[in-house]
Short mmCIF file of C-alpha atoms in Angstrom, two decimals:
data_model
loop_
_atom_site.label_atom_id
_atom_site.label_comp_id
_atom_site.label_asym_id
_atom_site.label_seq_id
_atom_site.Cartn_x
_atom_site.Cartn_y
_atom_site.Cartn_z
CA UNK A 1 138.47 113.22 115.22
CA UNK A 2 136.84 113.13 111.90
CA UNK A 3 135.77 116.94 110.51
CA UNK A 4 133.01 118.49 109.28
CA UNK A 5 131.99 116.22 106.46
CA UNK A 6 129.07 117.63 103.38
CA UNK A 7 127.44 116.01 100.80
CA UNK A 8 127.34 116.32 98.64
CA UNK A 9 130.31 117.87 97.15
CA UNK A 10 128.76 118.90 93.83
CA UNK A 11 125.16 119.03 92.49
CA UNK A 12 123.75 120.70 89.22
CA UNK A 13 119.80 121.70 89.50
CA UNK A 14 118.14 123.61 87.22
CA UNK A 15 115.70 126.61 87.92
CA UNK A 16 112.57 126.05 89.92
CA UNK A 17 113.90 122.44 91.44
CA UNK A 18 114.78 122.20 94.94
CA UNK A 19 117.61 120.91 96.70
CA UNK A 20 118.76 119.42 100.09
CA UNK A 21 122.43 119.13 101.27
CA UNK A 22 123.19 117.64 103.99
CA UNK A 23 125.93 118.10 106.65
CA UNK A 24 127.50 116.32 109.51
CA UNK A 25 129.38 117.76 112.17
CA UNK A 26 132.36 117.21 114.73
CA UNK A 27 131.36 114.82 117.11
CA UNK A 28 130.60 116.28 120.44
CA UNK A 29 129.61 119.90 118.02
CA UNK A 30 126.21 120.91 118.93
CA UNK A 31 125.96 124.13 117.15
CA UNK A 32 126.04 123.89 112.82
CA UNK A 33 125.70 126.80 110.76
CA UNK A 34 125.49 127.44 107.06
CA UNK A 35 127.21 129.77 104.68
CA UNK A 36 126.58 130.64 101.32
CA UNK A 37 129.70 131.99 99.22
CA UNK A 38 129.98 133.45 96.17
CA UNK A 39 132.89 135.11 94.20
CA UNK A 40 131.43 138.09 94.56
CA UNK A 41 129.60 138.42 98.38
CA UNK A 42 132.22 136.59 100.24
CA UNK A 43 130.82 134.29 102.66
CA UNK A 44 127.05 134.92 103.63
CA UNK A 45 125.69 133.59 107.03
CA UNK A 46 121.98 131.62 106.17
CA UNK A 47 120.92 130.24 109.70
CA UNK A 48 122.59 128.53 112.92
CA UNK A 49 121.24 125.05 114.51
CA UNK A 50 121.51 124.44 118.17
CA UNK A 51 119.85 121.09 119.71
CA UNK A 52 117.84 121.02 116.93
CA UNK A 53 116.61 124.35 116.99
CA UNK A 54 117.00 127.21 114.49
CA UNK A 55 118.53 129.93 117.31
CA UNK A 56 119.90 132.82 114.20
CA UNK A 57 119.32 133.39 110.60
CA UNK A 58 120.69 135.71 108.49
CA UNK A 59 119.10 137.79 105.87
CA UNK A 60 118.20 134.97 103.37
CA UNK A 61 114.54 134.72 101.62
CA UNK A 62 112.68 132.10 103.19
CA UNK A 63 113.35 129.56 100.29
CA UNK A 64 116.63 128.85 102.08
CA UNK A 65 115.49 126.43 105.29
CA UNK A 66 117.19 123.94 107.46
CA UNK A 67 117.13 121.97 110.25
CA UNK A 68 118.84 119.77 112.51
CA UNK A 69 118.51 115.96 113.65
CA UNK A 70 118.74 114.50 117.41
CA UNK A 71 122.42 113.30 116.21
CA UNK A 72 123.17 117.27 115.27
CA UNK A 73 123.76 116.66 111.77
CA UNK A 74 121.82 119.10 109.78
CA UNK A 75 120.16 119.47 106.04
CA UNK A 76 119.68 122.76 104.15
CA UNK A 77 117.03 122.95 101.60
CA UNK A 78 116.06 125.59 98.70
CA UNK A 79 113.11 125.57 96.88
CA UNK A 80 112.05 127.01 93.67
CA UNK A 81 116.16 126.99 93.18
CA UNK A 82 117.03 130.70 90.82
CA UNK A 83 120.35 131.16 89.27
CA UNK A 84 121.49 133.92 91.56
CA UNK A 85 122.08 129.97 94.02
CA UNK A 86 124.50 128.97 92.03
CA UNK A 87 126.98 128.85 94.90
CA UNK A 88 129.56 127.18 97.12
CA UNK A 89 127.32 126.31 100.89
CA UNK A 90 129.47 125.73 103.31
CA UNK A 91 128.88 124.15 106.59
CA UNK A 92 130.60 124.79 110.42
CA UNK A 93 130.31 123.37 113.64
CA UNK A 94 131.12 124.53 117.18
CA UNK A 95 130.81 123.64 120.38
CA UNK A 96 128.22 126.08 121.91
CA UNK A 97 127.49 128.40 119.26
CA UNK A 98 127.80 130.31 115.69
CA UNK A 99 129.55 133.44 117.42
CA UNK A 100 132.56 130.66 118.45
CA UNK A 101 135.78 129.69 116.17
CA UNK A 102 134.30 127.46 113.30
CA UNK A 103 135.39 124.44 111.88
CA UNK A 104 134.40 124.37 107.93
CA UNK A 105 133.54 121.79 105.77
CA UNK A 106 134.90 121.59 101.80
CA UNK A 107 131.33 122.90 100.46
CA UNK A 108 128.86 121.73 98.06
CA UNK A 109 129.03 123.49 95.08
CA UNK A 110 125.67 123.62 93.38
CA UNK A 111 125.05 124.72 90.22
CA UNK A 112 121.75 126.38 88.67
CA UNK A 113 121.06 126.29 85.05
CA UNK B 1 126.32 147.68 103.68
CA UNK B 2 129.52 145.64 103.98
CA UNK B 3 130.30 145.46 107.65
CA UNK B 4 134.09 143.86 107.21
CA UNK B 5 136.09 145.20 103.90
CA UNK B 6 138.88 143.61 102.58
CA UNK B 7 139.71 146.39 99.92
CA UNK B 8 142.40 144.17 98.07
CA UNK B 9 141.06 141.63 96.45
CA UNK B 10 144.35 139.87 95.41
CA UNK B 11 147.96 140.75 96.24
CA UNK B 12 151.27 139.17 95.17
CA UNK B 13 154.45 138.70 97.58
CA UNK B 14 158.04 137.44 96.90
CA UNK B 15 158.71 134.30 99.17
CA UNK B 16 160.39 135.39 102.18
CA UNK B 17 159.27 138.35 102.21
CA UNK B 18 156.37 140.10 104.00
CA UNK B 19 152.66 139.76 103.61
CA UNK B 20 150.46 141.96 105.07
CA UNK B 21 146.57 141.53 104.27
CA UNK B 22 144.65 144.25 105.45
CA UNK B 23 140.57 144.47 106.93
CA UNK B 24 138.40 147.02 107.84
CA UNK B 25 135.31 147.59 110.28
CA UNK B 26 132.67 149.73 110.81
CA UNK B 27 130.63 147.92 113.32
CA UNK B 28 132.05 149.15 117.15
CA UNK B 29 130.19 146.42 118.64
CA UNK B 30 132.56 143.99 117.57
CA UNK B 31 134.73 142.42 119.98
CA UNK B 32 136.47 139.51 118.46
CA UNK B 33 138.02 139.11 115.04
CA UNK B 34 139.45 135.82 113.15
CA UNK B 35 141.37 134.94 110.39
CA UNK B 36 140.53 132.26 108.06
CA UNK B 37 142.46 130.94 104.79
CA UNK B 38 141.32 128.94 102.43
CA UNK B 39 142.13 126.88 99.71
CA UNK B 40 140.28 126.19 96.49
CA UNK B 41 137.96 123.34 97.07
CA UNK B 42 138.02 123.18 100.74
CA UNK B 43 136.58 125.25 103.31
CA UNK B 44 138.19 127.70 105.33
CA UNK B 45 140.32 126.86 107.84
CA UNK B 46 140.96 129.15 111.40
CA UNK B 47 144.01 130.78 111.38
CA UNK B 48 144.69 133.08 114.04
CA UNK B 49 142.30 135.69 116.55
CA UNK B 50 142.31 138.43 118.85
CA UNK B 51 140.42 140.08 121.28
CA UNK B 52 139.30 143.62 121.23
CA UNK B 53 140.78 143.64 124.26
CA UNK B 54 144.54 143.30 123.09
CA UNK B 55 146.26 145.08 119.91
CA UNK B 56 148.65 142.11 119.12
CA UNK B 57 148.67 138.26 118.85
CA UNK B 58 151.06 136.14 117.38
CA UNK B 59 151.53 132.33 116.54
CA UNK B 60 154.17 131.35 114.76
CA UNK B 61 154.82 132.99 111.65
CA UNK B 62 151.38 134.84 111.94
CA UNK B 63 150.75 138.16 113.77
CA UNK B 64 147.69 139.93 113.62
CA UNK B 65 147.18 143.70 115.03
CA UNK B 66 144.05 145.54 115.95
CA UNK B 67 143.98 149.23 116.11
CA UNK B 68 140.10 149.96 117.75
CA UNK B 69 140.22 153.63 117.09
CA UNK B 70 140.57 153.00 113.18
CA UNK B 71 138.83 150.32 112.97
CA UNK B 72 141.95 148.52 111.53
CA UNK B 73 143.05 145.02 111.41
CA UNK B 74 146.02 143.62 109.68
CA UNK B 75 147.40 140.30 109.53
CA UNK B 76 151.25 139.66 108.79
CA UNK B 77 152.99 136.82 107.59
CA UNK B 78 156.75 136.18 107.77
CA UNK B 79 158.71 134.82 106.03
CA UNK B 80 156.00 134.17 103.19
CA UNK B 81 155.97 130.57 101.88
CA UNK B 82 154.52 129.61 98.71
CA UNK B 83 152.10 127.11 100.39
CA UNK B 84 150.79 130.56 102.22
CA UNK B 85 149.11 131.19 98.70
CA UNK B 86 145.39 131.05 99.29
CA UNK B 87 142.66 133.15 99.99
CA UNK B 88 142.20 134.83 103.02
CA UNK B 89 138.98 136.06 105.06
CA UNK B 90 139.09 138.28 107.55
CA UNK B 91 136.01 137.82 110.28
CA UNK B 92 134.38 139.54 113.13
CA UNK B 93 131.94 138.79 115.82
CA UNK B 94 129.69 140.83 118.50
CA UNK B 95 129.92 138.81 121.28
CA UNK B 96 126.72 140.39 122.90
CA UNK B 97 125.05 138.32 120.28
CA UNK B 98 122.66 138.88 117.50
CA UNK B 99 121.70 137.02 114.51
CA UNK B 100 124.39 137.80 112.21
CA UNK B 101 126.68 134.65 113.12
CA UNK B 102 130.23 135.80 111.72
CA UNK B 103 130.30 138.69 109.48
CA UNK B 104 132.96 137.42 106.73
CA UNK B 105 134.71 140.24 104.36
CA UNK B 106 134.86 139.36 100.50
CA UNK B 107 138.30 137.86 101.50
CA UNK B 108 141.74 138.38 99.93
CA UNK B 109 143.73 135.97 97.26
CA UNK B 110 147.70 135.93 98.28
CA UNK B 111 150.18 134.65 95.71
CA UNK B 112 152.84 133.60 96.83
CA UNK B 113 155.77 134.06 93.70
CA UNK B 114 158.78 132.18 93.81
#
């Protein structure tokens, strides 16, 4: 079975662009999440896709959005992009749900200048 | 606040020897805890879990202990192999829900010295 696959795997923006990554999940995986890490915060939960719904979302501003296709693979999009997003997002799926064991993808590292 | 601490952000072990990597909670409503390592440019991968209902699960060359009344988890590795070096997030959950998905700690870099 293939894994979690991102793309892309690096992108450079600079302030007040936006930006949409895009993720695709283990087959059969209904449920994608998204993470934001950085060196200093760890890993960050954004939001959770189920059946192309958003069903949680963590404490992000609402410039951080997503969503999720009929095929569950999901994009994430900032707007107005600051340099505090210069960050690794990384992207799960599960079977049911965000509160399951999660299988990562390798991240797209985006840079802000 | 920082629900899940990893207060060592790096630690260094002989191989063969003993690593222990250390997390701590404050949240009681968590029931379930993971451990995920990762290397640099990938994401993490699942290690090992347990259940708030047990103190003790191994696999292998990994055991990790819970101890609910301090709000103490620990994961050990033995022997220690240098392709153990990596970082390593420890993660809980509430499984009566809420919005917080996993709640990740800052995570802790093992090196593994020959």
């Amino acid at each position: 079975k293939a894994g979690v696959t991102q793309t892309p795997r690096y992108l450079i923006k600079t302030r007040g662009q936006q930006v949409t990554l895009s993720c695709s999940p283990i087959s059969g995986h209904r449920s994608v999440s998204w993470y934001q890490q950085t060196p200093g915060q760890g890993l960050q939960f954004l939001f959770e896709y189920f059946s192309e719904t958003q069903r949680n979302k963590g404490n992000f501003p609402g410039r951080f959005s997503g969503r999720q296709f009929s095929n569950s693979r999901s994009e994430m999009n900032v707007s107005t992009l600051e340099l505090g997003d210069s960050a690794l997002y990384l992207c799960a799926s599960s079977l049911q749900g965000v509160n399951e064991k999660l299988f990562f993808g390798s991240g797209t590292q985006l840079s802000v200048l | 606040d920082q629900q899940v601490k990893q207060n060592s952000p790096s630690l260094s072990v002989q191989e063969g020897r003993i690593s222990i990597l250390n997390c701590d909670y404050t949240n009681s409503m968590f029931d379930y805890f993971l451990w995920y390592k990762k290397y640099p440019a990938e994401g993490p991968t699942f290690l090992i879990s347990i259940s708030s209902i047990k103190d003790k699960n191994e696999d292998g060359r990994f055991t990790v202990f819970l101890n609910k009344s301090a709000k103490h988890l620990s994961l050990h590795i033995v022997p220690s192999q240098p392709g153990d070096s990596a970082v390593y997030f420890c993660a809980a959950r509430n499984s009566g829900g809420g919005a917080d998905g996993l709640t990740f700690g800052k995570g802790t870099h093992l090196i593994i010295q020959p």
